[in-house]
Each structure stands twice: as C-alpha cells, then as structure tokens.
C-alpha cells in the first residue's frame, strides 16, 4: 500500500464513524440478501452481518473495542427498542388477555426446559460446572444472563457469547420447526421464540408477524424474570 | 398528497423522548433498588417497557408518532443485535475449549425449548387459532 492510502486507512480504521458506517452497510446488505432469498430462515440478518464484520475485523487486525466505539451507537438503541415493545404488546392486549393461562404454563415449562436441558446435555458431555453455569441462562436476554451466570459461579463473558449464539440458533430454527409441525397459532410461535431465544428470536418474530413479535417480546421479558426466580430458588435450596 | 400531511404529523423527537424517558425511569428504579439490594439484576429497559405499557393502557392509544417510531425501530430490531453478535469473536478461545459439548447442548436445548413452550401454550390456549395478522 502506498503511503497516503495507508495513513488514510490508519485514520479511518480507528474512527467510530467508519465502524458505525460498516455496521449499517453490512446490515442493509444482509437484509437485501435475505429479502432476495425470500427471508429464508438461514439467511439470518444478524448472523450474516456479524460474520461479514467479524471477518473484516480479523483481516484488518482491528480489535473489538475499537469496533465497538463506532457500533455502540447502534447497540445503545437496544434500550429504547425494548421499551418500544410495549406498543405491539398494547395493540395485542385482547389476545394477550385471552391467553394469560397458556402464557403462564408455557413460560414455566419453557423456562425450566431451556435451563435444565442445556445443563443436563452439557453435563453428560463432561463439561465442568463453570461452563454449565454459563450455559444455564442462555435463553435469557444478555444483561440478565450475565448476572445469573455470575451468581451461579459461571463466566459472564462466556454467558454473553452463548446468549447470542442461542438467539441466532432459535431465530434460524423457529420458523421451519413450527411450519414442520403445522403450528399456525402465531401467538404460540412468537411466545416460544421469545422464551427460547430472547431478543434475537423476537426480532425474527417481528419479521414474520406483528402478533408473533408482540408475544415474543412479552415472553422475553417474562423469561428473564422467571429464570432469575428459578436461579434464586436453586441458590437457596442448594445452600 | 396524504403522504406529506402524514409525515408532518409525526413528531419523531417527541416519540424518542417518550421511549428514552420510560427507559430512564426504569433504570432509575432499578438503580434505587440496587442501593438496598446489590444482587438485583433486572434490566431497566424491561421495566421501562412495563411503564410505557401502563401509560398506553391508561391513555388508551399510543398516538401516531409513537406508533411510527416504535414500528420503525422494531422492524429493524435485528440490526441492534449486530454489535453484540460481532462480540462473539472475543470468546473464540473459550468456545473452542468446550466447543462440542456446549454447541450440542445449546442447539438441542433450543429446539426442545421451542417445542415444549409452543406445545404447552397450545394445550392451554382454549381459544381459536390466532392466525397470521394482515
């Protein structure tokens, strides 16, 4: 690379503006690709853009902290977006009221399954306790999962990574799985997506239907509370 | 014709202010509880969602601006998870060490969770199918 080009690159690669622009450009390219593929579940926009950006970081030798200086402006919007979930929740209020019993039962069953099955399977594979403790809150939104992993004796950073992987996995699987089983109740589909894969599942649900998105959003919030409660009970009874 | 009129009636700053104020109130309540109980780990934005929901129930409608802002944000919710997902590259080493066990547990458990949650929901839903909206 000649001198002016490389010094320009040194400047750009360290600037928040560059990585913010990259984040938006990668997402919008991934979104267009997903639309062209008829929103095929495997063409997951979070996965596609994260892989593209991750490769760019590796190729350019940029560390995550530098990247995040730019990306934090996008990340920040997660807060207001979570608050905004109240709007579809309110719009689907009648449907929510009618399904309160189903939601309570599904929440309890799903929450126990999410944590319990992950622990059991990883335990059967011989994973040590800190890994099990980091895996247990995988279906819960990241800030809660990190707290829970810490209180159980796991690693918060690993928990955060597993939360994201679970979110992407659930977002990819939910549509084909529900279609395969012929489940056409979008309240049930959305609720399952929210319990199993928190916000990323909720984002996917909103791509499918507003009702599914609303129920996924509620499920995400409720599962954060329910898993916290289960962990608190576990800590009390295990001494 | 109607388009430009509609655009003018949408007050984006007011809608964003509403969302941020609810989040701020949620964060403030969480921070206040943490002063007494540092173990309390509930996220402020989720509480903020509850507050906005109560406000909507009380007021009876979100209003055009909030409706438009919330819709625009939620339609692109996936975008907001991209920075966190890129963060996975930091955990490559940990993931490699326990890769197989963790990955199998994660995928199988996610499928089971989806099945159990949707299944139990359907068993208890006494009403007609919700069906796709629009």
Short mmCIF file of C-alpha atoms in Angstrom, two decimals:
data_model
loop_
_atom_site.label_atom_id
_atom_site.label_comp_id
_atom_site.label_asym_id
_atom_site.label_seq_id
_atom_site.Cartn_x
_atom_site.Cartn_y
_atom_site.Cartn_z
CA UNK A 1 0.00 0.00 0.00
CA UNK A 2 1.41 3.42 -0.79
CA UNK A 3 1.97 5.99 1.91
CA UNK A 4 -1.11 8.27 1.68
CA UNK A 5 -3.52 5.34 1.31
CA UNK A 6 -2.12 3.51 4.31
CA UNK A 7 -2.15 6.59 6.52
CA UNK A 8 -5.72 7.30 5.46
CA UNK A 9 -6.59 3.72 6.42
CA UNK A 10 -4.89 4.10 9.82
CA UNK A 11 -7.05 7.15 10.41
CA UNK A 12 -10.30 5.54 9.22
CA UNK A 13 -9.83 2.21 10.99
CA UNK A 14 -9.61 3.96 14.34
CA UNK A 15 -12.58 6.25 13.76
CA UNK A 16 -16.01 5.45 15.25
CA UNK A 17 -17.66 6.80 12.11
CA UNK A 18 -16.02 4.15 9.94
CA UNK A 19 -17.20 1.19 12.03
CA UNK A 20 -20.67 2.66 12.50
CA UNK A 21 -20.96 3.01 8.72
CA UNK A 22 -19.66 -0.55 8.25
CA UNK A 23 -22.26 -1.88 10.71
CA UNK A 24 -25.16 -0.20 8.93
CA UNK A 25 -23.88 -1.06 5.46
CA UNK A 26 -23.29 -4.72 6.37
CA UNK A 27 -26.77 -4.99 7.89
CA UNK A 28 -28.51 -3.37 4.96
CA UNK A 29 -26.63 -5.62 2.52
CA UNK A 30 -27.52 -8.68 4.62
CA UNK A 31 -31.15 -7.55 4.76
CA UNK A 32 -31.32 -7.14 0.99
CA UNK A 33 -29.79 -10.58 0.54
CA UNK A 34 -32.35 -12.03 2.99
CA UNK A 35 -35.21 -10.38 1.06
CA UNK A 36 -33.84 -11.74 -2.21
CA UNK A 37 -33.75 -15.23 -0.65
CA UNK A 38 -37.40 -14.82 0.34
CA UNK A 39 -36.49 -14.34 4.03
CA UNK A 40 -35.17 -17.88 4.20
CA UNK A 41 -34.52 -18.68 7.90
CA UNK A 42 -30.86 -19.50 7.23
CA UNK A 43 -30.37 -16.05 5.72
CA UNK A 44 -30.43 -14.62 9.22
CA UNK A 45 -29.53 -10.94 9.08
CA UNK A 46 -27.78 -10.90 12.49
CA UNK A 47 -25.65 -13.91 11.55
CA UNK A 48 -24.78 -12.69 8.04
CA UNK A 49 -23.77 -9.19 9.08
CA UNK A 50 -21.86 -10.34 12.17
CA UNK A 51 -19.86 -12.86 10.14
CA UNK A 52 -19.04 -10.26 7.47
CA UNK A 53 -17.99 -7.65 10.03
CA UNK A 54 -16.09 -10.23 12.11
CA UNK A 55 -14.08 -11.27 9.04
CA UNK A 56 -13.33 -7.63 8.26
CA UNK A 57 -12.07 -7.11 11.82
CA UNK A 58 -9.84 -10.19 11.57
CA UNK A 59 -8.46 -9.24 8.14
CA UNK A 60 -7.71 -5.67 9.22
CA UNK A 61 -6.41 -6.71 12.64
CA UNK A 62 -8.90 -4.42 14.40
CA UNK A 63 -9.83 -5.28 17.98
CA UNK A 64 -13.42 -5.44 19.21
CA UNK A 65 -13.02 -2.41 21.50
CA UNK A 66 -12.14 -0.20 18.51
CA UNK A 67 -15.06 -1.61 16.54
CA UNK A 68 -17.46 -1.06 19.43
CA UNK A 69 -16.56 2.63 19.69
CA UNK A 70 -18.49 3.05 16.47
CA UNK A 71 -21.02 0.25 16.90
CA UNK A 72 -22.07 1.43 20.36
CA UNK A 73 -24.49 3.95 18.84
CA UNK A 74 -26.44 1.07 17.30
CA UNK A 75 -26.07 -1.04 20.45
CA UNK A 76 -27.42 1.83 22.54
CA UNK A 77 -30.76 1.67 20.70
CA UNK A 78 -31.47 -1.74 22.28
CA UNK A 79 -32.75 0.10 25.36
CA UNK A 80 -35.37 2.26 23.65
CA UNK A 81 -36.24 -0.68 21.37
CA UNK A 82 -37.04 -2.79 24.43
CA UNK A 83 -39.29 -0.02 25.72
CA UNK A 84 -40.94 0.20 22.29
CA UNK A 85 -42.09 -3.42 22.66
CA UNK A 86 -44.86 -2.01 24.85
CA UNK A 87 -46.65 -0.72 21.73
CA UNK A 88 -47.28 -4.09 19.99
CA UNK A 89 -47.95 -5.57 23.42
CA UNK A 90 -50.66 -2.99 23.98
CA UNK A 91 -52.06 -3.47 20.47
CA UNK A 92 -52.38 -7.22 21.06
CA UNK A 93 -53.79 -6.75 24.55
CA UNK A 94 -57.08 -8.54 23.87
CA UNK A 95 -55.23 -11.56 22.52
CA UNK A 96 -52.80 -11.46 25.44
CA UNK A 97 -55.67 -11.38 27.96
CA UNK A 98 -57.31 -14.39 26.34
CA UNK A 99 -54.05 -16.35 26.51
CA UNK A 100 -52.86 -15.49 30.02
CA UNK A 101 -53.21 -19.06 31.30
CA UNK A 102 -51.44 -20.52 28.28
CA UNK A 103 -48.65 -17.96 28.67
CA UNK A 104 -48.10 -18.76 32.36
CA UNK A 105 -47.98 -22.51 31.75
CA UNK A 106 -45.77 -22.21 28.65
CA UNK A 107 -43.44 -19.81 30.45
CA UNK A 108 -42.87 -22.17 33.38
CA UNK A 109 -42.39 -25.22 31.13
CA UNK A 110 -40.19 -23.39 28.63
CA UNK A 111 -38.04 -21.70 31.24
CA UNK A 112 -37.31 -24.96 33.07
CA UNK A 113 -36.62 -26.75 29.77
CA UNK A 114 -34.28 -24.02 28.50
CA UNK A 115 -32.02 -24.08 31.54
CA UNK A 116 -32.47 -27.73 32.59
CA UNK A 117 -31.94 -29.43 29.24
CA UNK A 118 -28.85 -27.35 28.45
CA UNK A 119 -27.28 -28.21 31.82
CA UNK A 120 -28.10 -31.91 31.52
CA UNK A 121 -26.76 -32.30 27.99
CA UNK A 122 -23.51 -30.39 28.62
CA UNK A 123 -23.10 -32.31 31.91
CA UNK A 124 -23.48 -35.62 30.04
CA UNK A 125 -20.66 -34.45 27.76
CA UNK A 126 -18.48 -33.88 30.82
CA UNK A 127 -18.44 -30.06 30.84
CA UNK A 128 -17.22 -28.59 34.17
CA UNK A 129 -19.50 -26.57 36.47
CA UNK A 130 -18.45 -23.05 35.38
CA UNK A 131 -19.38 -24.00 31.81
CA UNK A 132 -22.74 -25.41 32.95
CA UNK A 133 -23.38 -22.27 34.98
CA UNK A 134 -22.57 -20.08 31.97
CA UNK A 135 -24.85 -22.18 29.77
CA UNK A 136 -27.85 -22.27 32.12
CA UNK A 137 -29.18 -18.73 31.41
CA UNK A 138 -28.53 -18.97 27.62
CA UNK A 139 -32.16 -18.24 26.65
CA UNK A 140 -32.37 -15.05 28.71
CA UNK A 141 -31.57 -11.55 27.48
CA UNK A 142 -27.82 -10.82 27.85
CA UNK A 143 -27.71 -8.38 30.81
CA UNK A 144 -29.77 -10.74 33.00
CA UNK A 145 -27.89 -13.83 31.78
CA UNK A 146 -24.53 -12.31 32.75
CA UNK A 147 -25.77 -11.58 36.28
CA UNK A 148 -27.21 -15.07 36.64
CA UNK A 149 -24.06 -16.79 35.36
CA UNK A 150 -22.00 -14.78 37.84
CA UNK A 151 -24.24 -15.69 40.78
CA UNK A 152 -24.10 -19.39 39.82
CA UNK A 153 -20.30 -19.40 39.62
CA UNK A 154 -20.01 -19.24 35.82
CA UNK A 155 -18.26 -16.81 33.48
CA UNK A 156 -20.35 -13.76 32.49
CA UNK A 157 -18.39 -13.18 29.27
CA UNK A 158 -18.99 -16.74 28.12
CA UNK A 159 -22.65 -16.44 29.12
CA UNK A 160 -23.00 -13.34 26.92
CA UNK A 161 -21.50 -15.21 23.96
CA UNK A 162 -23.76 -18.22 24.48
CA UNK A 163 -26.81 -15.95 24.74
CA UNK A 164 -26.08 -14.51 21.31
CA UNK A 165 -25.48 -17.97 19.80
CA UNK A 166 -28.73 -19.24 21.31
CA UNK A 167 -30.57 -16.23 19.93
CA UNK A 168 -29.28 -16.83 16.41
CA UNK A 169 -29.92 -20.59 16.66
CA UNK A 170 -33.51 -20.09 17.79
CA UNK A 171 -34.16 -17.39 15.19
CA UNK A 172 -32.99 -19.74 12.44
CA UNK A 173 -34.83 -22.84 13.71
CA UNK A 174 -38.19 -21.44 14.86
CA UNK A 175 -39.91 -20.88 11.51
CA UNK A 176 -39.06 -24.22 9.81
CA UNK A 177 -39.74 -26.11 13.06
CA UNK A 178 -43.18 -24.55 13.57
CA UNK A 179 -44.06 -24.98 9.89
CA UNK A 180 -42.97 -28.62 10.03
CA UNK A 181 -45.28 -29.22 12.97
CA UNK A 182 -48.09 -27.31 11.30
CA UNK A 183 -48.39 -24.85 14.21
CA UNK A 184 -50.26 -21.84 12.85
CA UNK A 185 -51.03 -20.08 16.09
CA UNK A 186 -48.75 -17.05 15.85
CA UNK A 187 -49.17 -16.19 19.49
CA UNK A 188 -47.76 -19.63 20.41
CA UNK A 189 -44.99 -19.38 17.80
CA UNK A 190 -43.92 -15.94 18.94
CA UNK A 191 -44.09 -16.84 22.61
CA UNK A 192 -41.85 -19.87 22.02
CA UNK A 193 -39.35 -17.75 20.06
CA UNK A 194 -39.17 -15.22 22.91
CA UNK A 195 -38.73 -17.82 25.67
CA UNK A 196 -36.11 -19.85 23.75
CA UNK A 197 -34.14 -17.06 22.12
CA UNK A 198 -34.91 -13.69 23.77
CA UNK A 199 -34.45 -10.51 21.68
CA UNK A 200 -32.94 -12.10 18.59
CA UNK A 201 -35.88 -14.52 18.47
CA UNK A 202 -38.17 -11.54 18.97
CA UNK A 203 -36.51 -9.70 16.07
CA UNK A 204 -37.15 -12.74 13.88
CA UNK A 205 -40.76 -12.96 15.09
CA UNK A 206 -41.39 -9.35 14.04
CA UNK A 207 -40.21 -10.27 10.51
CA UNK A 208 -42.94 -12.93 10.40
CA UNK A 209 -45.91 -11.25 12.09
CA UNK A 210 -46.74 -8.37 14.43
CA UNK A 211 -48.68 -10.72 16.70
CA UNK A 212 -45.75 -13.16 16.90
CA UNK A 213 -43.45 -10.23 17.66
CA UNK A 214 -45.68 -8.94 20.44
CA UNK A 215 -45.87 -12.34 22.13
CA UNK A 216 -42.12 -12.88 21.68
CA UNK A 217 -41.43 -9.54 23.37
CA UNK A 218 -43.59 -10.42 26.38
CA UNK A 219 -42.02 -13.89 26.54
CA UNK A 220 -38.54 -12.39 26.53
CA UNK A 221 -39.33 -10.11 29.47
CA UNK A 222 -41.17 -12.81 31.42
CA UNK A 223 -38.46 -15.41 30.86
CA UNK A 224 -35.85 -13.01 32.21
CA UNK A 225 -37.88 -12.73 35.41
CA UNK A 226 -38.76 -16.45 35.57
CA UNK A 227 -35.18 -17.68 35.04
CA UNK A 228 -33.95 -15.21 37.69
CA UNK A 229 -36.52 -16.68 40.07
CA UNK A 230 -35.50 -20.27 39.24
CA UNK A 231 -31.83 -19.42 39.82
CA UNK A 232 -32.66 -17.71 43.13
CA UNK A 233 -34.58 -20.82 44.25
CA UNK A 234 -31.70 -23.04 43.13
CA UNK A 235 -29.21 -20.94 45.13
CA UNK A 236 -31.43 -21.12 48.22
CA UNK A 237 -32.03 -24.88 48.07
CA UNK A 238 -28.50 -25.88 47.07
CA UNK A 239 -27.24 -23.97 50.09
CA UNK B 1 -50.92 14.00 -1.29
CA UNK B 2 -51.86 12.48 2.03
CA UNK B 3 -48.30 11.29 2.42
CA UNK B 4 -46.73 14.68 3.13
CA UNK B 5 -49.52 15.56 5.56
CA UNK B 6 -48.95 12.30 7.39
CA UNK B 7 -45.22 12.89 7.54
CA UNK B 8 -45.70 16.28 9.11
CA UNK B 9 -47.96 14.96 11.82
CA UNK B 10 -45.29 12.52 13.00
CA UNK B 11 -43.21 14.05 15.76
CA UNK B 12 -40.12 11.85 15.93
CA UNK B 13 -38.28 13.73 18.72
CA UNK B 14 -41.35 13.52 20.95
CA UNK B 15 -41.67 9.78 20.34
CA UNK B 16 -37.98 9.16 21.05
CA UNK B 17 -38.19 11.33 24.15
CA UNK B 18 -41.08 9.19 25.36
CA UNK B 19 -39.15 5.95 24.81
CA UNK B 20 -35.98 7.29 26.45
CA UNK B 21 -37.90 8.75 29.39
CA UNK B 22 -39.54 5.40 30.10
CA UNK B 23 -36.14 3.69 29.87
CA UNK B 24 -34.63 6.31 32.17
CA UNK B 25 -37.42 5.81 34.71
CA UNK B 26 -36.90 2.05 34.51
CA UNK B 27 -33.13 2.39 35.00
CA UNK B 28 -33.68 4.81 37.90
CA UNK B 29 -36.00 2.39 39.70
CA UNK B 30 -33.52 -0.47 39.20
CA UNK B 31 -30.65 1.71 40.47
CA UNK B 32 -32.71 2.69 43.52
CA UNK B 33 -33.48 -0.95 44.34
CA UNK B 34 -29.81 -1.86 43.86
CA UNK B 35 -28.82 0.62 46.56
CA UNK B 36 -30.60 -1.62 49.05
CA UNK B 37 -30.09 -4.94 47.31
CA UNK B 38 -26.97 -5.04 45.06
CA UNK B 39 -27.94 -8.54 43.85
CA UNK B 40 -30.98 -7.19 41.98
CA UNK B 41 -30.13 -7.67 38.29
CA UNK B 42 -33.32 -6.83 36.44
CA UNK B 43 -32.66 -4.68 33.33
CA UNK B 44 -34.04 -1.13 33.39
CA UNK B 45 -35.33 -1.17 29.78
CA UNK B 46 -37.62 -4.14 30.51
CA UNK B 47 -39.08 -2.21 33.43
CA UNK B 48 -39.34 0.80 31.09
CA UNK B 49 -41.40 -1.35 28.72
CA UNK B 50 -43.75 -2.09 31.62
CA UNK B 51 -44.07 1.62 32.39
CA UNK B 52 -44.84 2.55 28.79
CA UNK B 53 -47.36 -0.28 28.64
CA UNK B 54 -49.15 1.07 31.74
CA UNK B 55 -49.16 4.53 30.19
CA UNK B 56 -50.69 3.16 26.97
CA UNK B 57 -53.39 1.30 28.90
CA UNK B 58 -54.17 4.46 30.87
CA UNK B 59 -54.18 6.75 27.84
CA UNK B 60 -55.94 4.29 25.54
CA UNK B 61 -53.75 4.76 22.43
CA UNK B 62 -50.09 5.25 21.51
CA UNK B 63 -50.62 8.19 19.12
CA UNK B 64 -49.31 8.34 15.57
CA UNK B 65 -45.76 9.44 16.36
CA UNK B 66 -45.03 6.78 18.97
CA UNK B 67 -46.69 4.19 16.75
CA UNK B 68 -44.49 5.15 13.80
CA UNK B 69 -41.26 5.33 15.84
CA UNK B 70 -41.87 2.02 17.62
CA UNK B 71 -42.78 0.36 14.33
CA UNK B 72 -39.65 1.63 12.58
CA UNK B 73 -37.37 0.51 15.43
CA UNK B 74 -38.97 -2.92 15.86
CA UNK B 75 -39.00 -3.70 12.13
CA UNK B 76 -35.20 -3.34 12.27
CA UNK B 77 -34.67 -4.90 15.66
CA UNK B 78 -32.16 -7.38 14.18
CA UNK B 79 -29.78 -4.53 13.35
CA UNK B 80 -29.44 -3.64 17.03
CA UNK B 81 -28.05 -7.09 17.89
CA UNK B 82 -25.26 -6.93 15.30
CA UNK B 83 -22.65 -5.20 17.54
CA UNK B 84 -23.20 -7.79 20.31
CA UNK B 85 -23.05 -10.66 17.81
CA UNK B 86 -19.76 -9.36 16.40
CA UNK B 87 -18.54 -9.55 20.02
CA UNK B 88 -18.59 -13.35 19.72
CA UNK B 89 -15.13 -13.14 18.14
CA UNK B 90 -13.78 -12.28 21.60
CA UNK B 91 -14.90 -15.62 23.01
CA UNK B 92 -13.41 -17.82 20.29
CA UNK B 93 -10.91 -19.37 22.66
CA UNK B 94 -13.40 -20.30 25.39
CA UNK B 95 -15.80 -21.67 22.78
CA UNK B 96 -13.10 -23.82 21.19
CA UNK B 97 -12.18 -25.39 24.51
CA UNK B 98 -15.69 -26.68 25.26
CA UNK B 99 -16.97 -26.39 21.70
CA UNK B 100 -18.73 -29.69 21.11
CA UNK B 101 -20.44 -30.13 24.48
CA UNK B 102 -21.61 -26.54 24.54
CA UNK B 103 -22.75 -26.42 20.94
CA UNK B 104 -24.72 -29.66 21.11
CA UNK B 105 -26.31 -28.63 24.42
CA UNK B 106 -27.16 -25.21 23.03
CA UNK B 107 -28.78 -26.40 19.81
CA UNK B 108 -30.67 -29.41 21.23
CA UNK B 109 -31.84 -27.38 24.21
CA UNK B 110 -33.07 -24.55 21.98
CA UNK B 111 -35.11 -26.97 19.84
CA UNK B 112 -36.54 -28.61 22.98
CA UNK B 113 -37.42 -25.22 24.47
CA UNK B 114 -39.25 -24.15 21.31
CA UNK B 115 -41.18 -27.44 21.19
CA UNK B 116 -42.11 -27.51 24.87
CA UNK B 117 -43.08 -23.82 25.03
CA UNK B 118 -45.24 -23.85 21.90
CA UNK B 119 -46.72 -27.25 22.83
CA UNK B 120 -47.75 -26.24 26.35
CA UNK B 121 -49.07 -22.92 25.03
CA UNK B 122 -51.32 -24.72 22.52
CA UNK B 123 -52.58 -27.21 25.10
CA UNK B 124 -53.62 -24.39 27.41
CA UNK B 125 -54.91 -21.98 24.77
CA UNK B 126 -58.61 -22.55 24.95
CA UNK B 127 -59.39 -20.16 22.15
CA UNK B 128 -59.39 -20.25 18.39
CA UNK B 129 -56.18 -20.07 16.40
CA UNK B 130 -54.64 -16.62 16.44
CA UNK B 131 -53.74 -16.87 12.76
CA UNK B 132 -51.38 -14.55 10.89
CA UNK B 133 -52.35 -10.89 11.11
CA UNK B 134 -52.59 -8.98 7.85
#
